[in-house]
Coordinates of C-alpha atoms and ligand atoms in Angstrom, one line a residue:
X1 CA -21.3 -12.6 14.1
X2 CA -23.0 -12.7 17.4
X3 CA -21.7 -13.9 20.3
X4 CA -23.4 -14.5 23.5
X5 CA -22.3 -15.2 27.0
X6 CA -24.4 -16.8 29.7
X7 CA -24.3 -19.0 32.9
X8 CA -25.1 -22.6 31.8
X9 CA -28.8 -23.4 32.5
X10 CA -30.5 -27.2 31.9
X11 CA -31.1 -26.5 28.7
X12 CA -28.2 -27.6 26.6
X13 CA -27.9 -25.8 22.9
X14 CA -28.2 -28.5 19.8
X15 CA -24.7 -29.0 19.5
X16 CA -22.4 -28.4 22.6
X17 CA -18.7 -28.0 22.2
X18 CA -16.9 -28.4 25.4
X19 CA -13.2 -28.2 25.8
X20 CA -11.3 -30.3 27.8
X21 CA -8.0 -30.2 29.8
X22 CA -5.7 -33.1 29.9
X23 CA -5.3 -33.0 33.7
X24 CA -8.9 -32.7 34.7
X25 CA -10.0 -35.6 32.0
X26 CA -11.5 -37.7 35.0
X27 CA -13.9 -35.0 36.2
X28 CA -14.9 -33.8 33.0
X29 CA -16.1 -36.9 31.8
X30 CA -17.8 -37.4 34.6
X31 CA -19.6 -34.2 34.0
X32 CA -20.0 -35.1 30.5
X33 CA -21.5 -38.3 31.6
X34 CA -24.0 -36.7 34.0
X35 CA -25.5 -34.5 30.8
X36 CA -25.2 -37.4 28.2
X37 CA -25.7 -40.7 29.9
X38 CA -22.8 -41.9 28.0
X39 CA -20.2 -43.6 30.7
X40 CA -17.1 -41.7 31.5
X41 CA -15.3 -45.0 31.0
X42 CA -16.7 -45.4 27.3
X43 CA -15.9 -41.5 26.5
X44 CA -12.4 -41.9 27.8
X45 CA -11.5 -45.5 25.6
X46 CA -12.2 -42.6 22.8
X47 CA -10.9 -39.6 24.2
X48 CA -7.6 -38.6 26.2
X49 CA -7.5 -34.8 26.0
X50 CA -4.7 -34.4 24.3
X51 CA -4.1 -31.3 22.2
X52 CA -6.3 -30.7 19.4
X53 CA -8.0 -34.1 19.9
X54 CA -11.5 -33.9 18.8
X55 CA -14.3 -36.6 20.0
X56 CA -18.1 -36.2 19.1
X57 CA -21.0 -38.6 19.6
X58 CA -24.6 -37.6 19.8
X59 CA -26.9 -37.4 22.8
X60 CA -30.2 -39.7 22.1
X61 CA -31.6 -38.9 25.5
X62 CA -31.6 -35.1 25.4
X63 CA -34.5 -33.1 24.1
X64 CA -32.3 -30.4 23.2
X65 CA -28.8 -31.0 23.0
X66 CA -28.2 -33.5 20.1
X67 CA -24.7 -33.6 19.9
X68 CA -21.4 -33.1 22.1
X69 CA -18.0 -32.2 20.6
X70 CA -15.4 -32.9 23.1
X71 CA -12.1 -30.6 22.6
X72 CA -8.8 -31.5 23.7
X73 CA -6.5 -28.9 25.1
X74 CA -3.8 -30.9 26.2
X75 CA -2.1 -30.3 29.7
X76 CA -0.8 -26.5 28.7
X77 CA -4.2 -24.5 28.8
X78 CA -2.3 -21.5 27.7
X79 CA -3.3 -18.6 25.0
X80 CA -1.9 -19.6 21.9
X81 CA -2.7 -23.4 22.6
X82 CA -6.6 -22.5 23.5
X83 CA -6.3 -19.8 20.4
X84 CA -5.1 -22.9 18.1
X85 CA -7.4 -25.3 19.4
X86 CA -10.6 -23.1 18.7
X87 CA -9.4 -21.9 15.4
X88 CA -8.7 -25.4 14.5
X89 CA -12.5 -26.6 15.5
X90 CA -13.7 -23.5 13.9
X91 CA -12.2 -23.7 10.7
X92 CA -13.4 -27.7 10.8
X93 CA -17.0 -26.6 11.8
X94 CA -17.6 -23.5 9.5
X95 CA -18.9 -25.5 6.3
X96 CA -22.0 -26.5 8.3
X97 CA -23.0 -24.9 11.5
X98 CA -26.1 -25.8 13.5
X99 CA -28.6 -23.6 14.5
X100 CA -28.2 -23.4 18.3
X101 CA -24.2 -23.8 19.3
X102 CA -22.7 -23.4 22.2
X103 CA -18.9 -23.7 23.7
X104 CA -19.3 -24.6 27.8
X105 CA -16.4 -23.9 30.4
X106 CA -16.6 -25.7 33.2
X107 CA -15.1 -24.9 37.0
X108 CA -12.3 -26.6 35.7
X109 CA -11.3 -23.6 33.7
X110 CA -13.5 -20.6 35.6
X111 CA -11.7 -21.4 38.7
X112 CA -8.4 -20.5 37.0
X113 CA -7.5 -16.8 37.6
X114 CA -6.1 -16.8 34.0
X115 CA -9.6 -17.9 32.6
X116 CA -10.7 -14.3 31.3
X117 CA -7.2 -14.3 29.1
X118 CA -8.3 -18.1 27.9
X119 CA -12.0 -17.2 27.1
X120 CA -10.5 -14.4 24.9
X121 CA -8.2 -16.9 23.2
X122 CA -11.0 -19.3 22.7
X123 CA -13.2 -16.4 21.5
X124 CA -10.7 -14.9 19.2
X125 CA -9.5 -18.7 17.8
X126 CA -13.0 -19.4 16.9
X127 CA -14.0 -16.1 14.9
X128 CA -10.7 -16.3 13.2
X129 CA -11.1 -19.7 12.3
X130 CA -14.2 -18.6 10.1
X131 CA -11.5 -16.7 7.9
X132 CA -12.3 -17.8 4.2
X133 CA -9.2 -17.5 2.6
X134 CA -11.1 -18.0 -0.9
X135 CA -11.0 -14.0 -1.7
X136 CA -11.3 -14.4 -5.4
X137 CA -13.5 -17.5 -5.5
X138 CA -16.8 -17.0 -7.2
X139 CA -18.7 -19.8 -5.5
X140 CA -17.6 -17.5 -1.7
X141 CA -19.2 -14.4 -2.9
X142 CA -22.7 -14.9 -1.1
X143 CA -21.9 -17.2 1.6
X144 CA -18.7 -15.1 3.0
X145 CA -18.7 -14.1 6.5
X146 CA -22.1 -15.4 7.9
X147 CA -21.8 -17.2 11.1
X148 CA -24.8 -18.3 13.3
X149 CA -24.8 -17.2 17.1
X150 CA -22.9 -19.1 19.3
X151 CA -23.3 -18.9 23.0
X152 CA -20.5 -19.4 25.4
X153 CA -21.8 -20.8 28.5
X154 CA -20.1 -20.9 32.1
X155 CA -20.8 -22.4 35.2
X156 CA -20.4 -19.3 37.3
X157 CA -22.4 -16.1 37.4
X158 CA -20.8 -13.8 34.3
X159 CA -18.9 -10.4 35.4
X160 CA -17.4 -7.9 33.7
X161 CA -14.2 -9.7 32.8
X162 CA -16.0 -12.4 31.1
X163 CA -17.7 -9.6 29.0
X164 CA -14.6 -8.0 28.4
X165 CA -12.4 -11.2 27.2
X166 CA -15.1 -11.5 24.9
X167 CA -15.4 -8.0 23.3
X168 CA -11.6 -8.0 23.0
X169 CA -11.4 -11.7 21.7
X170 CA -13.9 -10.7 19.0
X171 CA -12.4 -7.2 18.2
X172 CA -9.0 -8.8 17.3
X173 CA -10.2 -11.4 15.2
X174 CA -12.3 -9.2 13.1
X175 CA -9.2 -6.9 12.7
X176 CA -6.8 -10.1 11.7
X177 CA -9.3 -11.4 9.6
X178 CA -8.9 -8.0 7.8
X179 CA -5.2 -8.4 7.8
X180 CA -5.6 -11.9 6.8
X181 CA -7.3 -10.5 3.5
X182 CA -5.0 -7.7 2.8
X183 CA -1.8 -10.3 3.2
X184 CA -3.6 -12.7 1.1
X185 CA -4.5 -10.2 -1.5
X186 CA -2.3 -10.6 -4.7
X187 CA 0.0 -8.1 -6.1
X188 CA -2.6 -7.0 -8.8
X189 CA -5.4 -6.2 -6.3
X190 CA -3.0 -4.8 -3.8
X191 CA -1.6 -1.7 -5.4
X192 CA 0.4 0.6 -3.1
X193 CA -2.5 2.9 -3.0
X194 CA -4.5 0.1 -1.4
X195 CA -3.1 -0.4 1.7
X196 CA -3.3 3.7 1.6
X197 CA -7.1 3.4 1.3
X198 CA -7.2 0.5 3.8
X199 CA -5.4 2.9 6.3
X200 CA -8.0 6.2 6.1
X201 CA -10.6 3.7 6.2
X202 CA -9.5 2.2 9.7
X203 CA -8.7 5.6 10.9
X204 CA -12.4 7.0 9.9
X205 CA -14.0 3.7 11.6
X206 CA -11.6 3.5 14.5
X207 CA -11.5 7.6 15.2
X208 CA -7.3 7.5 14.6
X209 CA -5.9 10.2 12.7
X210 CA -4.6 9.4 9.2
X211 CA -2.5 11.5 6.7
X212 CA -0.8 10.1 3.5
X213 CA 1.8 11.6 2.0
X214 CA 2.1 11.1 -2.2
X215 CA 4.8 11.4 -4.5
X216 CA 5.1 14.8 -4.6
X217 CA 5.3 15.3 -1.0
X218 CA 7.8 12.2 -0.9
X219 CA 10.3 14.2 -3.1
X220 CA 9.9 17.4 -1.4
X221 CA 11.2 15.4 1.9
X222 CA 13.9 14.1 -0.2
X223 CA 13.2 10.6 0.7
X224 CA 15.9 9.4 -1.9
X225 CA 15.9 5.7 -0.4
X226 CA 12.5 4.8 -0.9
X227 CA 11.9 6.6 -4.0
X228 CA 14.7 4.8 -5.4
X229 CA 12.8 1.5 -4.6
X230 CA 9.6 3.1 -6.7
X231 CA 11.6 4.1 -9.8
X232 CA 10.6 0.7 -11.5
X233 CA 7.1 0.9 -10.5
X234 CA 3.8 1.5 -12.3
X235 CA 2.1 2.9 -9.2
X236 CA 3.1 6.3 -7.4
X237 CA 4.6 5.7 -3.6
X238 CA 2.6 6.2 -0.7
X239 CA 3.7 7.2 2.8
X240 CA 0.9 6.6 5.6
X241 CA 1.6 8.1 8.8
X242 CA -1.1 6.7 11.6
X243 CA -1.4 8.3 14.9
X244 CA -3.3 7.2 17.9
X245 CA -3.4 9.6 21.0
X246 CA -5.4 9.0 24.3
X247 CA -6.9 11.4 26.5
X248 CA -4.8 10.9 29.3
X249 CA -1.6 13.1 28.8
X250 CA 1.7 12.2 29.6
X251 CA 1.7 9.1 28.1
X252 CA 4.7 7.1 26.7
X253 CA 5.1 7.4 22.8
X254 CA 5.4 4.8 20.8
X255 CA 6.8 4.7 17.2
X256 CA 5.8 1.6 14.6
X257 CA 7.6 1.3 11.3
X258 CA 6.6 -1.7 9.3
X259 CA 7.6 -2.5 5.6
X260 CA 5.2 -2.2 2.7
X261 CA 6.5 -3.8 -0.5
X262 CA 3.0 -4.5 -2.4
X263 CA 5.3 -7.2 -4.6
X264 CA 9.0 -7.5 -4.6
X265 CA 10.3 -9.1 -7.8
X266 CA 13.8 -8.2 -6.6
X267 CA 14.0 -5.2 -9.4
X268 CA 17.1 -5.5 -11.8
X269 CA 18.6 -7.9 -9.3
X270 CA 15.7 -10.3 -10.0
X271 CA 14.4 -13.5 -8.0
X272 CA 14.0 -16.5 -9.2
X273 CA 10.8 -17.4 -10.6
X274 CA 10.4 -20.3 -8.0
X275 CA 8.1 -19.3 -5.4
X276 CA 8.2 -15.4 -6.4
X277 CA 4.4 -15.6 -6.3
X278 CA 4.7 -15.4 -2.1
X279 CA 6.5 -11.9 -2.4
X280 CA 2.9 -10.6 -2.4
X281 CA 3.4 -10.8 1.4
X282 CA 6.2 -8.7 1.5
X283 CA 3.8 -6.1 3.0
X284 CA 3.3 -8.5 6.1
X285 CA 5.2 -5.5 8.2
X286 CA 2.8 -2.9 7.1
X287 CA 0.1 -5.4 7.5
X288 CA 1.1 -5.8 11.3
X289 CA 1.3 -2.0 11.7
X290 CA -1.6 -1.3 10.4
X291 CA -3.5 -4.0 11.9
X292 CA -2.0 -2.9 15.4
X293 CA -2.9 0.8 14.8
X294 CA -6.6 -0.5 14.3
X295 CA -6.9 -2.7 17.3
X296 CA -4.5 0.0 19.8
X297 CA -7.5 2.3 18.7
X298 CA -10.4 0.0 19.3
X299 CA -9.0 -0.6 22.8
X300 CA -8.0 2.7 23.6
X301 CA -4.7 2.1 24.8
X302 CA -3.5 4.7 26.8
X303 CA -0.3 5.4 24.8
X304 CA 0.5 7.8 22.1
X305 CA 0.9 5.8 18.8
X306 CA 2.5 6.4 15.7
X307 CA 2.3 3.9 12.6
X308 CA 4.4 4.7 9.4
X309 CA 4.2 2.5 6.5
X310 CA 6.5 3.5 3.5
X311 CA 4.6 1.6 0.6
X312 CA 5.5 0.7 -3.1
X313 CA 6.5 -2.5 -5.3
X314 CA 9.7 -3.5 -6.5
X315 CA 9.6 -3.6 -10.0
X316 CA 11.4 -4.4 -13.1
X317 CA 11.6 -1.4 -15.7
X318 CA 14.0 0.7 -18.0
X319 CA 13.6 3.2 -15.0
X320 CA 14.3 0.9 -12.2
X321 CA 17.2 1.6 -9.8
X322 CA 20.2 -0.1 -11.0
X323 CA 22.9 -2.0 -8.8
X324 CA 25.8 0.6 -8.3
X325 CA 23.2 3.9 -8.0
X326 CA 24.1 6.0 -5.6
X327 CA 21.1 7.7 -3.5
X328 CA 20.4 10.3 -1.0
X329 CA 18.4 8.9 2.2
X330 CA 15.9 11.1 3.9
X331 CA 18.6 11.1 6.9
X332 CA 21.0 12.6 4.6
X333 CA 23.5 9.6 4.1
X334 CA 24.2 8.3 0.9
X335 CA 23.8 4.4 0.0
X336 CA 25.4 2.9 -2.5
X337 CA 22.6 0.1 -3.9
X338 CA 24.6 -3.0 -4.6
X339 CA 21.6 -5.3 -4.8
X340 CA 18.0 -4.0 -5.4
X341 CA 16.4 -6.9 -4.2
X342 CA 17.5 -5.4 -0.8
X343 CA 14.8 -2.9 -1.1
X344 CA 13.4 -3.4 2.3
X345 CA 15.9 -1.7 4.3
X346 CA 15.7 1.3 1.6
X347 CA 12.5 2.3 2.4
X348 CA 12.7 1.5 6.2
X349 CA 15.7 3.6 6.2
X350 CA 13.5 6.4 5.2
X351 CA 10.8 5.3 7.5
X352 CA 12.8 5.0 10.3
X353 CA 14.7 8.3 10.1
X354 CA 11.2 10.4 9.5
X355 CA 9.7 8.6 12.3
X356 CA 13.0 9.6 14.5
X357 CA 13.0 13.1 13.3
X358 CA 9.2 14.2 13.3
X359 CA 8.0 12.5 16.1
X360 CA 11.0 11.2 18.5
X361 CA 9.2 8.4 20.0
X362 CA 10.5 6.6 23.5
X363 CA 10.0 3.1 22.0
X364 CA 10.7 2.4 17.8
X365 CA 9.6 -0.9 16.5
X366 CA 10.2 -1.7 13.1
X367 CA 8.9 -4.6 11.2
X368 CA 9.6 -6.4 7.9
X369 CA 9.8 -9.3 6.1
X370 CA 13.4 -8.6 5.5
X371 CA 15.5 -11.5 4.8
X372 CA 15.5 -15.0 3.5
X373 CA 18.5 -15.3 6.0
X374 CA 16.0 -15.1 8.8
X375 CA 13.8 -17.5 7.5
X376 CA 16.8 -20.1 6.9
X377 CA 18.0 -19.5 10.7
X378 CA 14.4 -19.9 12.3
X379 CA 12.1 -21.4 9.7
X380 CA 8.5 -20.6 10.3
X381 CA 8.7 -20.9 14.3
X382 CA 9.7 -17.2 15.2
X383 CA 10.5 -14.0 13.9
X384 CA 14.1 -12.4 14.4
X385 CA 14.4 -10.0 17.3
X386 CA 17.3 -7.5 17.2
X387 CA 17.8 -5.1 19.9
X388 CA 20.3 -3.7 22.3
X389 CA 17.9 -2.5 24.6
X390 CA 17.5 -5.4 27.2
X391 CA 13.9 -4.2 28.8
X392 CA 12.5 -3.9 25.4
X393 CA 14.0 -7.4 24.4
X394 CA 12.2 -8.9 27.6
X395 CA 8.9 -7.2 27.0
X396 CA 9.0 -8.3 23.4
X397 CA 10.0 -11.8 23.7
X398 CA 7.2 -12.4 26.8
X399 CA 4.9 -10.9 24.3
X400 CA 5.8 -13.5 21.8
X401 CA 5.7 -16.4 24.0
X402 CA 2.3 -15.1 25.7
X403 CA 0.5 -14.9 22.2
X404 CA 2.2 -17.6 20.1
X405 CA 3.7 -14.9 17.7
X406 CA 7.0 -16.2 19.0
X407 CA 10.1 -14.3 18.3
X408 CA 13.8 -15.3 18.9
X409 CA 17.0 -12.8 19.8
X410 CA 19.7 -12.8 17.2
X411 CA 22.9 -10.7 17.6
X412 CA 23.3 -7.0 16.6
X413 CA 26.9 -7.2 17.0
X414 CA 29.1 -4.4 15.3
X415 CA 31.4 -6.8 14.0
X416 CA 28.2 -7.3 10.9
X417 CA 28.9 -3.7 10.1
X418 CA 32.0 -3.8 8.6
X419 CA 31.0 -5.6 5.2
X420 CA 28.4 -2.6 4.8
X421 CA 31.5 0.0 4.1
X422 CA 31.4 1.8 0.7
X423 CA 34.2 3.2 -1.3
X424 CA 31.9 5.6 -2.8
X425 CA 29.2 6.5 -0.1
X426 CA 28.4 6.5 3.3
X427 CA 27.0 3.1 3.5
X428 CA 26.1 -0.2 1.1
X429 CA 23.1 -1.9 1.3
X430 CA 24.9 -5.1 0.7
X431 CA 27.5 -6.8 2.8
X432 CA 30.6 -7.9 1.4
X433 CA 30.1 -11.4 2.4
X434 CA 26.8 -13.5 2.1
X435 CA 27.0 -14.2 5.9
X436 CA 24.6 -13.7 8.6
X437 CA 22.2 -11.7 6.5
X438 CA 19.5 -11.1 8.9
X439 CA 22.3 -9.5 11.5
X440 CA 23.5 -7.3 8.8
X441 CA 20.4 -6.0 7.5
X442 CA 19.3 -5.1 10.9
X443 CA 23.0 -3.7 11.5
X444 CA 21.9 -1.2 7.9
X445 CA 18.9 -0.3 9.5
X446 CA 20.7 0.8 12.8
X447 CA 22.6 3.5 10.7
X448 CA 19.5 5.1 9.9
X449 CA 17.8 5.3 13.8
X450 CA 20.2 7.9 14.9
X451 CA 21.4 5.8 17.5
X452 CA 18.0 5.4 19.4
X453 CA 18.3 3.9 22.9
X454 CA 15.0 1.8 22.4
X455 CA 14.6 0.6 18.9
X456 CA 14.4 -3.0 18.0
X457 CA 13.7 -4.4 14.3
X458 CA 11.5 -7.7 14.1
X459 CA 12.2 -10.0 11.3
X460 CA 9.4 -11.7 10.3
X461 CA 10.2 -12.8 6.8
X462 CA 9.6 -16.5 7.8
X463 CA 6.2 -15.8 9.8
X464 CA 4.2 -13.5 8.1
X465 CA 2.9 -16.6 5.9
X466 CA 2.5 -20.0 7.3
X467 CA 0.9 -23.0 6.9
X468 CA -2.6 -22.4 8.8
X469 CA -5.9 -24.6 8.6
X470 CA -7.2 -21.9 6.7
X471 CA -5.8 -22.9 3.5
X472 CA -3.7 -25.8 1.4
X473 CA -0.8 -23.5 0.7
X474 CA 1.1 -21.1 2.8
X475 CA -1.4 -18.0 3.1
X476 CA -1.1 -15.0 5.6
X477 CA -1.0 -15.4 9.5
X478 CA -1.8 -11.6 10.6
X479 CA 2.0 -12.2 12.8
X480 CA 2.3 -9.1 14.8
X481 CA -1.0 -7.5 15.6
X482 CA -1.8 -9.5 18.4
X483 CA 2.1 -9.3 19.7
X484 CA 2.7 -5.4 19.1
X485 CA -0.6 -5.0 21.4
X486 CA 0.4 -7.6 24.0
X487 CA 3.6 -5.9 24.3
X488 CA 1.9 -2.1 24.6
X489 CA -0.7 -3.4 27.1
X490 CA 2.3 -4.5 29.6
X491 CA 4.6 -1.6 29.4
Ligands
LIG501 N1 11.4 -9.8 0.8 C1 12.9 -10.2 0.6 C2 13.0 -11.2 1.8 C3 12.2 -12.3 2.1 C4 12.9 -13.4 1.4 C5 10.6 -12.5 2.4 C6 11.9 -14.8 1.6 C7 10.1 -13.5 2.6 C8 10.9 -14.4 2.1 C9 13.9 -8.9 0.8 O1 13.6 -8.0 0.0 C10 14.7 -9.7 0.0 O2 15.0 -9.9 -1.2 N2 16.0 -10.0 0.8 C11 17.2 -10.4 0.2 C12 18.5 -9.8 0.6 C13 19.9 -10.0 -0.3 C14 19.8 -9.4 -1.5 C15 20.7 -9.0 0.8 C16 17.5 -11.9 0.6 O3 17.6 -12.3 1.9 O4 17.9 -12.7 0.0
LIG502 ZN1 13.8 -8.0 -2.1
LIG503 ZN1 11.5 -7.5 0.1

């Protein structure tokens, strides 16, 4: 997609989108009156500047500018709202875009010190709004991803911050779109190898390192918990290791781990069939890590970042792991598998232990669509955050608010560990009590962190999918990509 940025001139594009802040309604409409000849009072009767409110009209007096679209941003012009408003207008307009289109930001916007950040949000939302959820519609084949040039018009001189906002917004949206494709893909088009190939391709294109361990290597490393989940699968497991190393030396080392279950049937502890199709998104944590690695490399963040994704499906087969089986994890700790549907924590146990032992990161964050309990607690509004590290909590919560990819902190008290004591093994994967499932799962993972001082677990079961304007049903959100990058940039 082609995006241009320039100072506004007298000759306006055929169609002009004007984002308007509610607090600046009067003088904004005054300016629109000067351009269009339509009285500000008349416009005010139809348009109040409320969030996501749209009013469009024809500009009959102008030789070039034929149509003006007012876009309400409400009273809080922050990153998430700007992103959402532009995503909405783009997805509304994408079916038939005019040849010449502009987005105009008046001084009400450009005078704000956070304007470059808002411009980035607008560009990110605009590009992402063109996402096409109909991955396998035969009618979409040709028209897919063709977007005409859009001019971003400011009423002041363009500087490097503006240009940077444009490239960053676009870079982020393109990675997010690729992640949406990955999460929206059904399991028959998303075998574990597909995730591994995605990682390799992205590594090549964006110059980061990527190594994928195959089944033999995983066996040699004795990842017994990960292998247990793969037993019922038609496909071999893959253990993806990505690494971004900046030129700058003595930088912080960050470890990211993502749950990469390409489909979760529950295994022998099989799930009910109602809504089981959504379990194609049980690799939402992996998607966040893959996308974050790509964006970290694109932006060349001055941090040493390692991304790990263990990936397999969790299926039913004669060979499937059985409830009651005891396995030895990569850490050496034994696990009694009471419920084969609590498989995410098994593959993460090995992912986390591997990360810690082989990379000793300063900060370790895992992301996983881990529990239905977290969905029941927070709904689709936020991911659950579990950590004992106050700085980490603060940074992640802030990044969540800034990006609109919200987090809410939930407890990680030792009391939740009690139910995980096993008679026969070091730990069991299901609590004896059906309570506080998200906290118990986090406690299980903690067992494999070797008491790491800066570890956080993000349960994103409720936010990996959402009711976005991109589709009618639940579809991918790319949650976590932007959140992780925002968090890391602010370190
Ligand atoms: N993948 C699921 C969690 C999930 C549920 C994700 C709903 C997205 C939406 C996970 O593997 C799972 O099945 N968890 C069980 C754990 C239980 C057996 C302890 C759950 O939450 O029911
Ligand atoms: Zn499960
Ligand atoms: Zn799962």
